[in-house]
mmCIF file of C-alpha atoms in Angstrom:
data_model
loop_
_atom_site.group_PDB
_atom_site.id
_atom_site.type_symbol
_atom_site.label_atom_id
_atom_site.label_comp_id
_atom_site.label_asym_id
_atom_site.label_seq_id
_atom_site.Cartn_x
_atom_site.Cartn_y
_atom_site.Cartn_z
ATOM 1 C CA MET A 1 0.000 0.000 0.000
ATOM 2 C CA ALA A 2 1.050 3.564 -0.675
ATOM 3 C CA GLU A 3 2.613 6.212 1.522
ATOM 4 C CA PHE A 4 1.122 9.677 1.022
ATOM 5 C CA TRP A 5 2.435 13.053 2.158
ATOM 6 C CA LEU A 6 -0.149 15.586 3.302
ATOM 7 C CA ILE A 7 1.270 19.113 3.181
ATOM 8 C CA SER A 8 0.073 22.701 3.072
ATOM 9 C CA ALA A 9 1.569 25.959 1.837
ATOM 10 C CA PRO A 10 0.317 29.573 1.942
ATOM 11 C CA GLY A 11 -1.920 30.641 -0.873
ATOM 12 C CA ASP A 12 -0.396 32.887 -3.514
ATOM 13 C CA LYS A 13 -2.732 35.230 -5.345
ATOM 14 C CA THR A 14 -4.947 32.177 -5.574
ATOM 15 C CA CYS A 15 -4.688 28.752 -3.999
ATOM 16 C CA GLN A 16 -4.643 27.291 -7.516
ATOM 17 C CA GLN A 17 -1.316 29.045 -8.097
ATOM 18 C CA THR A 18 0.058 27.362 -4.970
ATOM 19 C CA PHE A 19 -0.984 23.987 -6.327
ATOM 20 C CA ASP A 20 0.422 24.764 -9.790
ATOM 21 C CA LYS A 21 3.805 25.718 -8.272
ATOM 22 C CA LEU A 22 3.953 22.356 -6.509
ATOM 23 C CA ASN A 23 3.108 20.491 -9.706
ATOM 24 C CA ASN A 24 5.767 22.371 -11.659
ATOM 25 C CA ALA A 25 8.410 21.739 -8.998
ATOM 26 C CA THR A 26 7.723 18.014 -8.711
ATOM 27 C CA ALA A 27 7.604 17.562 -12.492
ATOM 28 C CA LYS A 28 11.237 18.661 -12.998
ATOM 29 C CA ASN A 29 13.674 15.960 -14.102
ATOM 30 C CA ASN A 30 11.073 13.182 -14.081
ATOM 31 C CA VAL A 31 7.901 13.252 -12.027
ATOM 32 C CA LEU A 32 8.734 13.051 -8.316
ATOM 33 C CA SER A 33 5.149 12.714 -7.128
ATOM 34 C CA THR A 34 1.529 12.613 -8.174
ATOM 35 C CA ASN A 35 -0.271 15.517 -6.518
ATOM 36 C CA TYR A 36 -3.873 16.121 -5.508
ATOM 37 C CA LYS A 37 -5.707 18.995 -3.910
ATOM 38 C CA PHE A 38 -6.885 18.094 -0.413
ATOM 39 C CA SER A 39 -10.204 19.853 0.100
ATOM 40 C CA LEU A 40 -10.940 21.389 3.493
ATOM 41 C CA PRO A 41 -14.189 23.101 4.472
ATOM 42 C CA ASP A 42 -14.487 26.516 6.140
ATOM 43 C CA LEU A 43 -13.805 25.403 9.691
ATOM 44 C CA LYS A 44 -14.184 27.674 12.711
ATOM 45 C CA VAL A 45 -10.784 29.029 13.715
ATOM 46 C CA GLY A 46 -11.391 29.906 17.380
ATOM 47 C CA THR A 47 -8.741 31.509 19.565
ATOM 48 C CA LEU A 48 -4.970 31.143 19.400
ATOM 49 C CA ASP A 49 -4.893 29.413 22.796
ATOM 50 C CA THR A 50 -7.477 26.920 21.591
ATOM 51 C CA LEU A 51 -5.446 26.171 18.466
ATOM 52 C CA VAL A 52 -2.238 25.644 20.424
ATOM 53 C CA GLY A 53 -3.988 23.238 22.798
ATOM 54 C CA LEU A 54 -5.674 21.429 19.916
ATOM 55 C CA SER A 55 -2.340 20.974 18.147
ATOM 56 C CA ASP A 56 -1.116 18.692 20.930
ATOM 57 C CA ASP A 57 -4.478 16.969 21.418
ATOM 58 C CA LEU A 58 -4.873 16.264 17.710
ATOM 59 C CA GLY A 59 -1.387 14.768 17.638
ATOM 60 C CA LYS A 60 -2.438 12.270 20.306
ATOM 61 C CA LEU A 61 -5.785 11.625 18.601
ATOM 62 C CA ASP A 62 -3.982 11.015 15.303
ATOM 63 C CA ILE A 63 -1.837 8.283 16.881
ATOM 64 C CA TYR A 64 -4.871 6.779 18.634
ATOM 65 C CA CYS A 65 -7.041 6.695 15.493
ATOM 66 C CA GLU A 66 -4.249 5.119 13.488
ATOM 67 C CA SER A 67 -3.676 2.439 16.131
ATOM 68 C CA ILE A 68 -7.367 1.474 16.318
ATOM 69 C CA THR A 69 -7.646 1.495 12.515
ATOM 70 C CA LYS A 70 -4.711 -0.927 12.361
ATOM 71 C CA LYS A 71 -6.186 -3.007 15.171
ATOM 72 C CA VAL A 72 -9.517 -3.418 13.350
ATOM 73 C CA ALA A 73 -7.731 -4.211 10.067
ATOM 74 C CA GLY A 74 -5.452 -6.722 11.779
ATOM 75 C CA TYR A 75 -8.324 -8.484 13.509
ATOM 76 C CA LEU A 76 -10.260 -8.657 10.241
ATOM 77 C CA GLY A 77 -7.245 -10.504 8.821
ATOM 78 C CA GLU A 78 -7.322 -12.921 11.771
ATOM 79 C CA VAL A 79 -11.034 -13.602 11.356
ATOM 80 C CA LEU A 80 -10.698 -14.163 7.602
ATOM 81 C CA ASP A 81 -8.099 -16.826 8.490
ATOM 82 C CA ASP A 82 -7.611 -18.983 5.366
ATOM 83 C CA GLN A 83 -9.204 -16.202 3.276
ATOM 84 C CA ARG A 84 -6.576 -13.730 4.483
ATOM 85 C CA ASP A 85 -5.482 -13.075 0.900
ATOM 86 C CA LYS A 86 -8.814 -11.264 0.463
ATOM 87 C CA LEU A 87 -8.081 -8.845 3.298
ATOM 88 C CA GLN A 88 -6.932 -5.950 1.140
ATOM 89 C CA GLU A 89 -10.082 -5.958 -0.968
ATOM 90 C CA ASN A 90 -12.134 -5.747 2.238
ATOM 91 C CA LEU A 91 -10.292 -2.667 3.513
ATOM 92 C CA ILE A 92 -12.496 0.028 2.043
ATOM 93 C CA ALA A 93 -13.747 3.414 3.205
ATOM 94 C CA ASN A 94 -16.996 5.025 2.126
ATOM 95 C CA GLY A 95 -17.426 2.350 -0.539
ATOM 96 C CA VAL A 96 -14.052 2.823 -2.275
ATOM 97 C CA ASP A 97 -10.477 1.649 -1.815
ATOM 98 C CA LEU A 98 -8.266 3.629 0.540
ATOM 99 C CA ASN A 99 -6.183 5.328 -2.154
ATOM 100 C CA THR A 100 -9.321 6.549 -3.895
ATOM 101 C CA TYR A 101 -10.899 7.778 -0.661
ATOM 102 C CA LEU A 102 -7.774 9.717 0.232
ATOM 103 C CA THR A 103 -7.134 11.282 -3.170
ATOM 104 C CA ARG A 104 -10.792 12.309 -3.503
ATOM 105 C CA PHE A 105 -11.273 13.312 0.116
ATOM 106 C CA GLN A 106 -14.399 15.279 0.913
ATOM 107 C CA TRP A 107 -15.257 16.415 4.434
ATOM 108 C CA ASP A 108 -18.213 14.494 5.880
ATOM 109 C CA LEU A 109 -20.539 17.307 6.926
ATOM 110 C CA ALA A 110 -23.135 14.922 8.381
ATOM 111 C CA LYS A 111 -20.757 13.256 10.840
ATOM 112 C CA TYR A 112 -18.604 16.257 11.626
ATOM 113 C CA PRO A 113 -20.675 19.471 11.302
ATOM 114 C CA ILE A 114 -18.419 22.428 10.528
ATOM 115 C CA LYS A 115 -20.706 24.737 12.506
ATOM 116 C CA GLN A 116 -19.305 23.000 15.574
ATOM 117 C CA SER A 117 -16.066 24.254 17.108
ATOM 118 C CA LEU A 118 -12.804 22.456 16.295
ATOM 119 C CA ARG A 119 -12.735 21.194 19.882
ATOM 120 C CA ASN A 120 -16.221 19.680 19.556
ATOM 121 C CA ILE A 121 -15.361 17.994 16.255
ATOM 122 C CA THR A 122 -12.225 16.552 17.860
ATOM 123 C CA GLU A 123 -14.309 15.159 20.730
ATOM 124 C CA ILE A 124 -16.845 13.666 18.295
ATOM 125 C CA ILE A 125 -14.034 11.779 16.526
ATOM 126 C CA SER A 126 -12.483 10.673 19.806
ATOM 127 C CA LYS A 127 -15.783 9.308 21.185
ATOM 128 C CA GLN A 128 -16.570 7.559 17.903
ATOM 129 C CA VAL A 129 -13.231 5.735 17.748
ATOM 130 C CA SER A 130 -13.305 4.941 21.484
ATOM 131 C CA GLN A 131 -16.703 3.282 21.041
ATOM 132 C CA ILE A 132 -15.399 1.213 18.135
ATOM 133 C CA GLU A 133 -12.432 0.117 20.258
ATOM 134 C CA ALA A 134 -14.754 -0.888 23.128
ATOM 135 C CA ASP A 135 -17.097 -2.807 20.796
ATOM 136 C CA LEU A 136 -14.131 -4.513 19.138
ATOM 137 C CA ARG A 137 -12.889 -5.687 22.521
ATOM 138 C CA VAL A 138 -16.270 -7.273 23.345
ATOM 139 C CA LYS A 139 -16.783 -8.857 19.924
ATOM 140 C CA SER A 140 -13.219 -10.161 19.596
ATOM 141 C CA THR A 141 -13.293 -11.676 23.090
ATOM 142 C CA ALA A 142 -16.551 -13.530 22.380
ATOM 143 C CA TYR A 143 -15.385 -14.804 18.992
ATOM 144 C CA ASN A 144 -11.906 -15.752 20.227
ATOM 145 C CA ASN A 145 -13.396 -17.712 23.134
ATOM 146 C CA LEU A 146 -15.678 -19.587 20.755
ATOM 147 C CA LYS A 147 -12.849 -20.219 18.300
ATOM 148 C CA GLY A 148 -10.526 -21.310 21.120
ATOM 149 C CA SER A 149 -13.060 -23.787 22.519
ATOM 150 C CA LEU A 150 -13.591 -25.284 19.079
ATOM 151 C CA GLN A 151 -9.856 -25.550 18.399
ATOM 152 C CA ASN A 152 -9.339 -27.174 21.782
ATOM 153 C CA LEU A 153 -11.968 -29.834 21.069
ATOM 154 C CA GLU A 154 -10.628 -30.389 17.547
ATOM 155 C CA ARG A 155 -7.098 -30.707 18.926
ATOM 156 C CA LYS A 156 -8.287 -33.284 21.433
ATOM 157 C CA ALA A 157 -9.989 -35.177 18.615
ATOM 158 C CA THR A 158 -6.803 -35.444 16.554
ATOM 159 C CA GLY A 159 -3.951 -35.412 19.057
ATOM 160 C CA ASN A 160 -1.799 -38.083 20.671
ATOM 161 C CA LEU A 161 -3.665 -41.042 22.176
ATOM 162 C CA ILE A 162 -2.450 -40.040 25.629
ATOM 163 C CA THR A 163 -4.407 -36.773 25.501
ATOM 164 C CA ARG A 164 -6.916 -36.956 22.655
ATOM 165 C CA TYR A 165 -10.671 -37.282 22.960
ATOM 166 C CA LEU A 166 -11.660 -40.952 22.724
ATOM 167 C CA GLY A 167 -15.391 -40.611 22.050
ATOM 168 C CA ASP A 168 -14.975 -41.057 18.293
ATOM 169 C CA ILE A 169 -12.787 -44.174 18.731
ATOM 170 C CA VAL A 170 -14.453 -46.423 21.295
ATOM 171 C CA LYS A 171 -17.614 -48.422 20.803
ATOM 172 C CA LYS A 172 -20.061 -49.986 23.208
ATOM 173 C CA GLU A 173 -18.882 -53.494 22.402
ATOM 174 C CA HIS A 174 -15.366 -52.675 23.621
ATOM 175 C CA PHE A 175 -16.574 -52.578 27.232
ATOM 176 C CA VAL A 176 -18.114 -54.792 29.873
ATOM 177 C CA LEU A 177 -20.960 -52.559 30.998
ATOM 178 C CA ASP A 178 -23.406 -52.612 33.916
ATOM 179 C CA SER A 179 -21.375 -55.153 35.861
ATOM 180 C CA GLU A 180 -21.120 -54.960 39.609
ATOM 181 C CA TYR A 181 -17.798 -56.767 39.683
ATOM 182 C CA LEU A 182 -16.020 -56.230 36.344
ATOM 183 C CA VAL A 183 -14.599 -53.073 34.710
ATOM 184 C CA THR A 184 -12.932 -52.446 31.342
ATOM 185 C CA LEU A 185 -10.008 -49.994 31.221
ATOM 186 C CA LEU A 186 -8.362 -48.283 28.272
ATOM 187 C CA VAL A 187 -4.567 -48.423 28.242
ATOM 188 C CA VAL A 188 -2.221 -46.495 25.932
ATOM 189 C CA VAL A 189 0.805 -48.618 25.060
ATOM 190 C CA GLN A 190 3.793 -47.437 23.054
ATOM 191 C CA LYS A 191 4.183 -49.543 19.935
ATOM 192 C CA SER A 192 7.685 -50.483 21.005
ATOM 193 C CA PHE A 193 6.206 -51.900 24.261
ATOM 194 C CA LEU A 194 3.234 -53.670 22.678
ATOM 195 C CA HIS A 195 4.867 -57.103 22.770
ATOM 196 C CA ASP A 196 5.805 -56.462 26.400
ATOM 197 C CA TRP A 197 2.176 -55.487 27.174
ATOM 198 C CA LYS A 198 0.743 -58.648 25.666
ATOM 199 C CA GLY A 199 3.130 -60.770 27.692
ATOM 200 C CA LYS A 200 2.604 -58.970 30.983
ATOM 201 C CA TYR A 201 -0.913 -57.553 31.316
ATOM 202 C CA GLU A 202 -2.554 -60.750 32.628
ATOM 203 C CA SER A 203 0.024 -61.059 35.413
ATOM 204 C CA LEU A 204 0.313 -57.409 36.502
ATOM 205 C CA THR A 205 -2.224 -58.206 39.258
ATOM 206 C CA ASP A 206 -4.585 -60.991 40.199
ATOM 207 C CA MET A 207 -8.129 -61.095 38.847
ATOM 208 C CA ILE A 208 -7.391 -59.998 35.241
ATOM 209 C CA VAL A 209 -9.782 -61.563 32.740
ATOM 210 C CA PRO A 210 -7.597 -63.793 30.515
ATOM 211 C CA ARG A 211 -7.218 -62.761 26.858
ATOM 212 C CA SER A 212 -9.387 -59.671 27.474
ATOM 213 C CA SER A 213 -6.953 -57.197 25.904
ATOM 214 C CA ASN A 214 -7.645 -56.017 22.353
ATOM 215 C CA THR A 215 -5.994 -53.269 20.328
ATOM 216 C CA ILE A 216 -8.861 -51.082 19.159
ATOM 217 C CA TYR A 217 -6.920 -48.136 17.676
ATOM 218 C CA GLU A 218 -3.389 -47.001 16.930
ATOM 219 C CA ASP A 219 -1.614 -43.860 15.782
ATOM 220 C CA GLU A 220 1.994 -43.312 14.728
ATOM 221 C CA GLU A 221 3.405 -43.882 18.227
ATOM 222 C CA ASN A 222 0.872 -45.685 20.396
ATOM 223 C CA CYS A 223 -1.813 -48.329 20.557
ATOM 224 C CA LEU A 224 -5.068 -48.109 22.502
ATOM 225 C CA CYS A 225 -5.813 -51.390 24.233
ATOM 226 C CA THR A 226 -8.693 -52.631 26.346
ATOM 227 C CA VAL A 227 -8.352 -54.868 29.374
ATOM 228 C CA THR A 228 -11.056 -56.213 31.710
ATOM 229 C CA MET A 229 -10.596 -57.047 35.402
ATOM 230 C CA PHE A 230 -12.353 -57.204 38.730
ATOM 231 C CA ARG A 231 -13.048 -53.723 40.136
ATOM 232 C CA ARG A 232 -11.314 -54.537 43.410
ATOM 233 C CA VAL A 233 -7.869 -54.652 41.688
ATOM 234 C CA GLU A 234 -8.298 -51.562 39.526
ATOM 235 C CA ASP A 235 -6.178 -49.246 41.698
ATOM 236 C CA GLU A 236 -3.408 -51.818 42.001
ATOM 237 C CA PHE A 237 -3.513 -52.424 38.230
ATOM 238 C CA ARG A 238 -3.168 -48.696 37.531
ATOM 239 C CA GLN A 239 -0.106 -48.559 39.806
ATOM 240 C CA LYS A 240 1.520 -51.529 38.051
ATOM 241 C CA CYS A 241 0.855 -49.900 34.670
ATOM 242 C CA ARG A 242 2.635 -46.729 35.751
ATOM 243 C CA GLU A 243 5.637 -48.817 36.852
ATOM 244 C CA ASN A 244 5.750 -50.483 33.414
ATOM 245 C CA LYS A 245 5.205 -47.250 31.406
ATOM 246 C CA PHE A 246 1.683 -48.173 30.318
ATOM 247 C CA VAL A 247 -0.778 -45.239 30.507
ATOM 248 C CA VAL A 248 -4.299 -45.936 31.781
ATOM 249 C CA ARG A 249 -6.753 -43.362 30.448
ATOM 250 C CA ASP A 250 -9.434 -42.036 32.806
ATOM 251 C CA PHE A 251 -12.473 -42.942 30.767
ATOM 252 C CA THR A 252 -15.955 -44.209 31.541
ATOM 253 C CA TYR A 253 -18.164 -45.248 28.675
ATOM 254 C CA ASN A 254 -21.401 -43.276 28.664
ATOM 255 C CA ALA A 255 -23.329 -43.202 25.403
ATOM 256 C CA ASP A 256 -25.213 -40.004 26.248
ATOM 257 C CA GLU A 257 -22.051 -38.111 27.227
ATOM 258 C CA LEU A 258 -20.204 -39.293 24.113
ATOM 259 C CA GLU A 259 -23.047 -38.132 21.898
ATOM 260 C CA ALA A 260 -23.111 -34.812 23.715
ATOM 261 C CA GLY A 261 -19.362 -34.449 23.101
ATOM 262 C CA LYS A 262 -19.790 -35.023 19.390
ATOM 263 C CA ASN A 263 -22.692 -32.583 19.325
ATOM 264 C CA GLU A 264 -20.621 -29.962 21.167
ATOM 265 C CA ILE A 265 -18.081 -29.816 18.334
ATOM 266 C CA LYS A 266 -20.886 -29.561 15.772
ATOM 267 C CA LYS A 267 -22.591 -26.865 17.839
ATOM 268 C CA LEU A 268 -19.425 -24.789 18.272
ATOM 269 C CA ASP A 269 -18.595 -25.113 14.593
ATOM 270 C CA ALA A 270 -22.119 -24.028 13.651
ATOM 271 C CA ASP A 271 -21.929 -21.092 16.084
ATOM 272 C CA LYS A 272 -18.580 -20.018 14.633
ATOM 273 C CA LYS A 273 -19.957 -20.097 11.092
ATOM 274 C CA LYS A 274 -23.061 -18.224 12.249
ATOM 275 C CA GLN A 275 -20.968 -15.455 13.828
ATOM 276 C CA PHE A 276 -18.405 -15.255 11.022
ATOM 277 C CA GLY A 277 -20.519 -13.368 8.481
ATOM 278 C CA PRO A 278 -21.907 -10.672 10.809
ATOM 279 C CA LEU A 279 -18.490 -10.194 12.447
ATOM 280 C CA VAL A 280 -16.721 -9.724 9.112
ATOM 281 C CA LYS A 281 -19.419 -7.234 8.074
ATOM 282 C CA TRP A 282 -19.032 -5.331 11.365
ATOM 283 C CA LEU A 283 -15.250 -5.228 11.003
ATOM 284 C CA LYS A 284 -15.462 -3.988 7.406
ATOM 285 C CA VAL A 285 -17.943 -1.242 8.309
ATOM 286 C CA ASN A 286 -16.044 -0.115 11.391
ATOM 287 C CA PHE A 287 -12.685 -0.256 9.676
ATOM 288 C CA GLY A 288 -14.115 2.247 7.212
ATOM 289 C CA GLU A 289 -15.459 4.345 10.105
ATOM 290 C CA CYS A 290 -12.082 4.310 11.851
ATOM 291 C CA PHE A 291 -10.161 5.093 8.692
ATOM 292 C CA THR A 292 -12.376 8.028 7.742
ATOM 293 C CA ALA A 293 -12.167 9.349 11.327
ATOM 294 C CA TRP A 294 -8.376 9.106 11.114
ATOM 295 C CA VAL A 295 -8.247 11.017 7.810
ATOM 296 C CA HIS A 296 -10.548 13.698 9.210
ATOM 297 C CA THR A 297 -8.154 13.984 12.155
ATOM 298 C CA LYS A 298 -5.313 14.522 9.673
ATOM 299 C CA ALA A 299 -7.433 17.187 7.989
ATOM 300 C CA LEU A 300 -7.977 18.944 11.325
ATOM 301 C CA ARG A 301 -4.245 18.823 12.041
ATOM 302 C CA VAL A 302 -3.419 20.369 8.676
ATOM 303 C CA PHE A 303 -5.958 23.123 9.243
ATOM 304 C CA VAL A 304 -4.861 23.930 12.816
ATOM 305 C CA GLU A 305 -1.143 23.780 12.019
ATOM 306 C CA SER A 306 -1.549 25.879 8.879
ATOM 307 C CA VAL A 307 -3.393 28.626 10.758
ATOM 308 C CA LEU A 308 -0.715 28.595 13.488
ATOM 309 C CA ARG A 309 2.081 28.695 10.893
ATOM 310 C CA TYR A 310 0.697 31.021 8.268
ATOM 311 C CA GLY A 311 -1.650 33.203 10.331
ATOM 312 C CA LEU A 312 -4.975 34.838 9.536
ATOM 313 C CA PRO A 313 -6.953 35.313 7.414
ATOM 314 C CA VAL A 314 -7.050 31.615 6.481
ATOM 315 C CA ASN A 315 -5.257 31.345 3.147
ATOM 316 C CA PHE A 316 -3.439 28.131 2.383
ATOM 317 C CA GLN A 317 -3.698 25.147 0.078
ATOM 318 C CA ALA A 318 -3.655 21.622 1.517
ATOM 319 C CA MET A 319 -2.169 19.109 -0.935
ATOM 320 C CA LEU A 320 -1.756 15.352 -1.013
ATOM 321 C CA LEU A 321 1.381 13.928 -2.595
ATOM 322 C CA LEU A 322 1.974 10.354 -3.667
ATOM 323 C CA PRO A 323 5.792 10.120 -3.903
ATOM 324 C CA GLN A 324 7.198 7.986 -6.669
ATOM 325 C CA LYS A 325 9.100 4.962 -5.420
ATOM 326 C CA LYS A 326 12.797 5.572 -4.693
ATOM 327 C CA ASN A 327 12.291 9.330 -5.134
ATOM 328 C CA HIS A 328 11.434 10.252 -1.530
ATOM 329 C CA ARG A 329 14.772 11.961 -0.846
ATOM 330 C CA ARG A 330 14.749 13.959 -4.095
ATOM 331 C CA LEU A 331 11.135 14.983 -3.471
ATOM 332 C CA ARG A 332 12.000 16.135 0.045
ATOM 333 C CA GLU A 333 14.899 18.208 -1.299
ATOM 334 C CA GLU A 334 12.670 19.780 -3.959
ATOM 335 C CA LEU A 335 9.999 20.674 -1.403
ATOM 336 C CA ASN A 336 12.617 22.206 0.885
ATOM 337 C CA ARG A 337 13.878 24.363 -1.977
ATOM 338 C CA LEU A 338 10.358 25.358 -2.961
ATOM 339 C CA TYR A 339 9.281 26.362 0.545
ATOM 340 C CA GLU A 340 12.501 27.318 2.355
ATOM 341 C CA HIS A 341 11.442 30.983 2.266
ATOM 342 C CA LEU A 342 8.574 30.153 4.656
ATOM 343 C CA ASP A 343 10.878 29.443 7.608
ATOM 344 C CA ASN A 344 14.602 29.838 7.094
ATOM 345 C CA THR A 345 15.344 28.659 10.634
ATOM 346 C CA ALA A 346 14.145 25.209 9.682
ATOM 347 C CA MET A 347 16.908 24.974 7.092
ATOM 348 C CA ALA A 348 19.731 26.809 8.843
ATOM 349 C CA GLY A 349 22.505 24.710 10.325
ATOM 350 C CA MET A 350 20.438 21.541 10.749
ATOM 351 C CA ASP A 351 18.846 18.743 8.771
ATOM 352 C CA ALA A 352 15.230 19.478 8.017
ATOM 353 C CA GLY A 353 12.954 16.943 9.571
ATOM 354 C CA ASN A 354 14.826 16.573 12.850
ATOM 355 C CA VAL A 355 13.450 19.591 14.676
ATOM 356 C CA GLU A 356 10.686 19.302 17.240
ATOM 357 C CA ILE A 357 8.637 22.423 17.884
ATOM 358 C CA PRO A 358 7.039 22.269 21.359
ATOM 359 C CA GLY A 359 3.432 23.442 21.489
ATOM 360 C CA LEU A 360 2.952 23.657 17.764
ATOM 361 C CA MET A 361 4.042 20.320 16.393
ATOM 362 C CA GLY A 362 4.645 18.148 19.470
ATOM 363 C CA MET A 363 4.520 14.364 19.535
ATOM 364 C CA GLY A 364 7.999 14.198 17.938
ATOM 365 C CA VAL A 365 6.583 15.011 14.499
ATOM 366 C CA ASP A 366 9.073 15.918 11.758
ATOM 367 C CA TYR A 367 9.344 19.665 11.168
ATOM 368 C CA TYR A 368 9.762 21.282 7.749
ATOM 369 C CA PRO A 369 9.240 24.831 6.432
ATOM 370 C CA TYR A 370 5.808 23.693 5.288
ATOM 371 C CA VAL A 371 3.139 21.772 7.204
ATOM 372 C CA PHE A 372 3.730 18.063 6.706
ATOM 373 C CA TYR A 373 2.054 14.825 7.797
ATOM 374 C CA LYS A 374 2.661 11.316 6.531
ATOM 375 C CA ILE A 375 -0.244 8.959 5.844
ATOM 376 C CA ASP A 376 1.005 5.402 5.498
ATOM 377 C CA LEU A 377 -1.654 3.062 4.142
ATOM 378 C CA GLU A 378 0.365 -0.040 5.074
ATOM 379 C CA LEU A 379 -2.111 -0.763 7.848
ATOM 380 C CA VAL A 380 -1.504 -4.499 8.146
ATOM 381 C CA ASP A 381 1.836 -6.271 8.435
ATOM 382 C CA SER A 382 2.499 -7.732 4.967
ATOM 383 C CA THR A 383 3.941 -10.941 6.458
ATOM 384 C CA ALA A 384 0.726 -11.421 8.459
ATOM 385 C CA MET A 385 -1.308 -11.094 5.261
ATOM 386 C CA ARG A 386 0.678 -13.928 3.670
ATOM 387 C CA ARG A 387 0.244 -16.376 6.553
#
């Protein structure tokens, strides 16, 4: 995904001239960037003190909105699971892909009324994203618990014979049932010890039913064997098995419980499938909500910072740049040359981009002679998308 640069510069005679100057500068010696006007509405300016305070608050809100946007996108990738390759096509905002939304940005007057103060709009965005974060926490916890329970049961159904669920292996005829005196046990025997088991099991204790052991299942390492004995020697038999490295499974045959176990997996799987569709839809919708809130926060930052930098009356042009690959450094140098007259101190005796201006910029944001914010649309780790 692309990295965009959102900048602003003072208006010349007209803001169109400001945009034309940028286009001319970035078109020299090959095109350094593709440029777009970034439309801002007539927002209420307020007082200088309010703007200074908002500059810091918007910096924090910017980071918060970006983090929640990434969190929603990342969780959507988790939920899609084996359809993760379709994640990017599901990351849309206002019905279009992210690049299109950004390059054709229009302020959402219905969600963020410009008659409200900048502080109120900031609070609207903050509450909106906070609610999405809270809802995500509830929904992800419920779905993860369901998914975890299902995976746990599936793991037990396919794991090693020492730990796996046995309900899909054993049958009624493997057991002596409803006997007051006899009991059938299930014993896991390593294949390398199977010959030893057959030679020993009848003599491990008294009261073992002769020739009662049968191998009813085996995996790569172990065999599952039955053995029937009198109940009174069961504890002693278990002890002798431990001494000989035979593992007696704690298992009591109960047809109703076994059926319930099988039904539990089916039920959890059905519940997971039932929740999948609505959850994906919710994540897609609220990713778009988060992303648009984040971009509106960027728009507020550009407006506030531009007024603080360039003064009143409001006269600046916000512009969105898509740098060409491998031309970031040359583009930065061209922008510095184009706008160095705006603030010579930013260029004097130091590398542009390494200055932090307390109060105005804050949050460790790079400082240049022009207002600058980066918008990186790489919202999901590319390695995670390939898993």
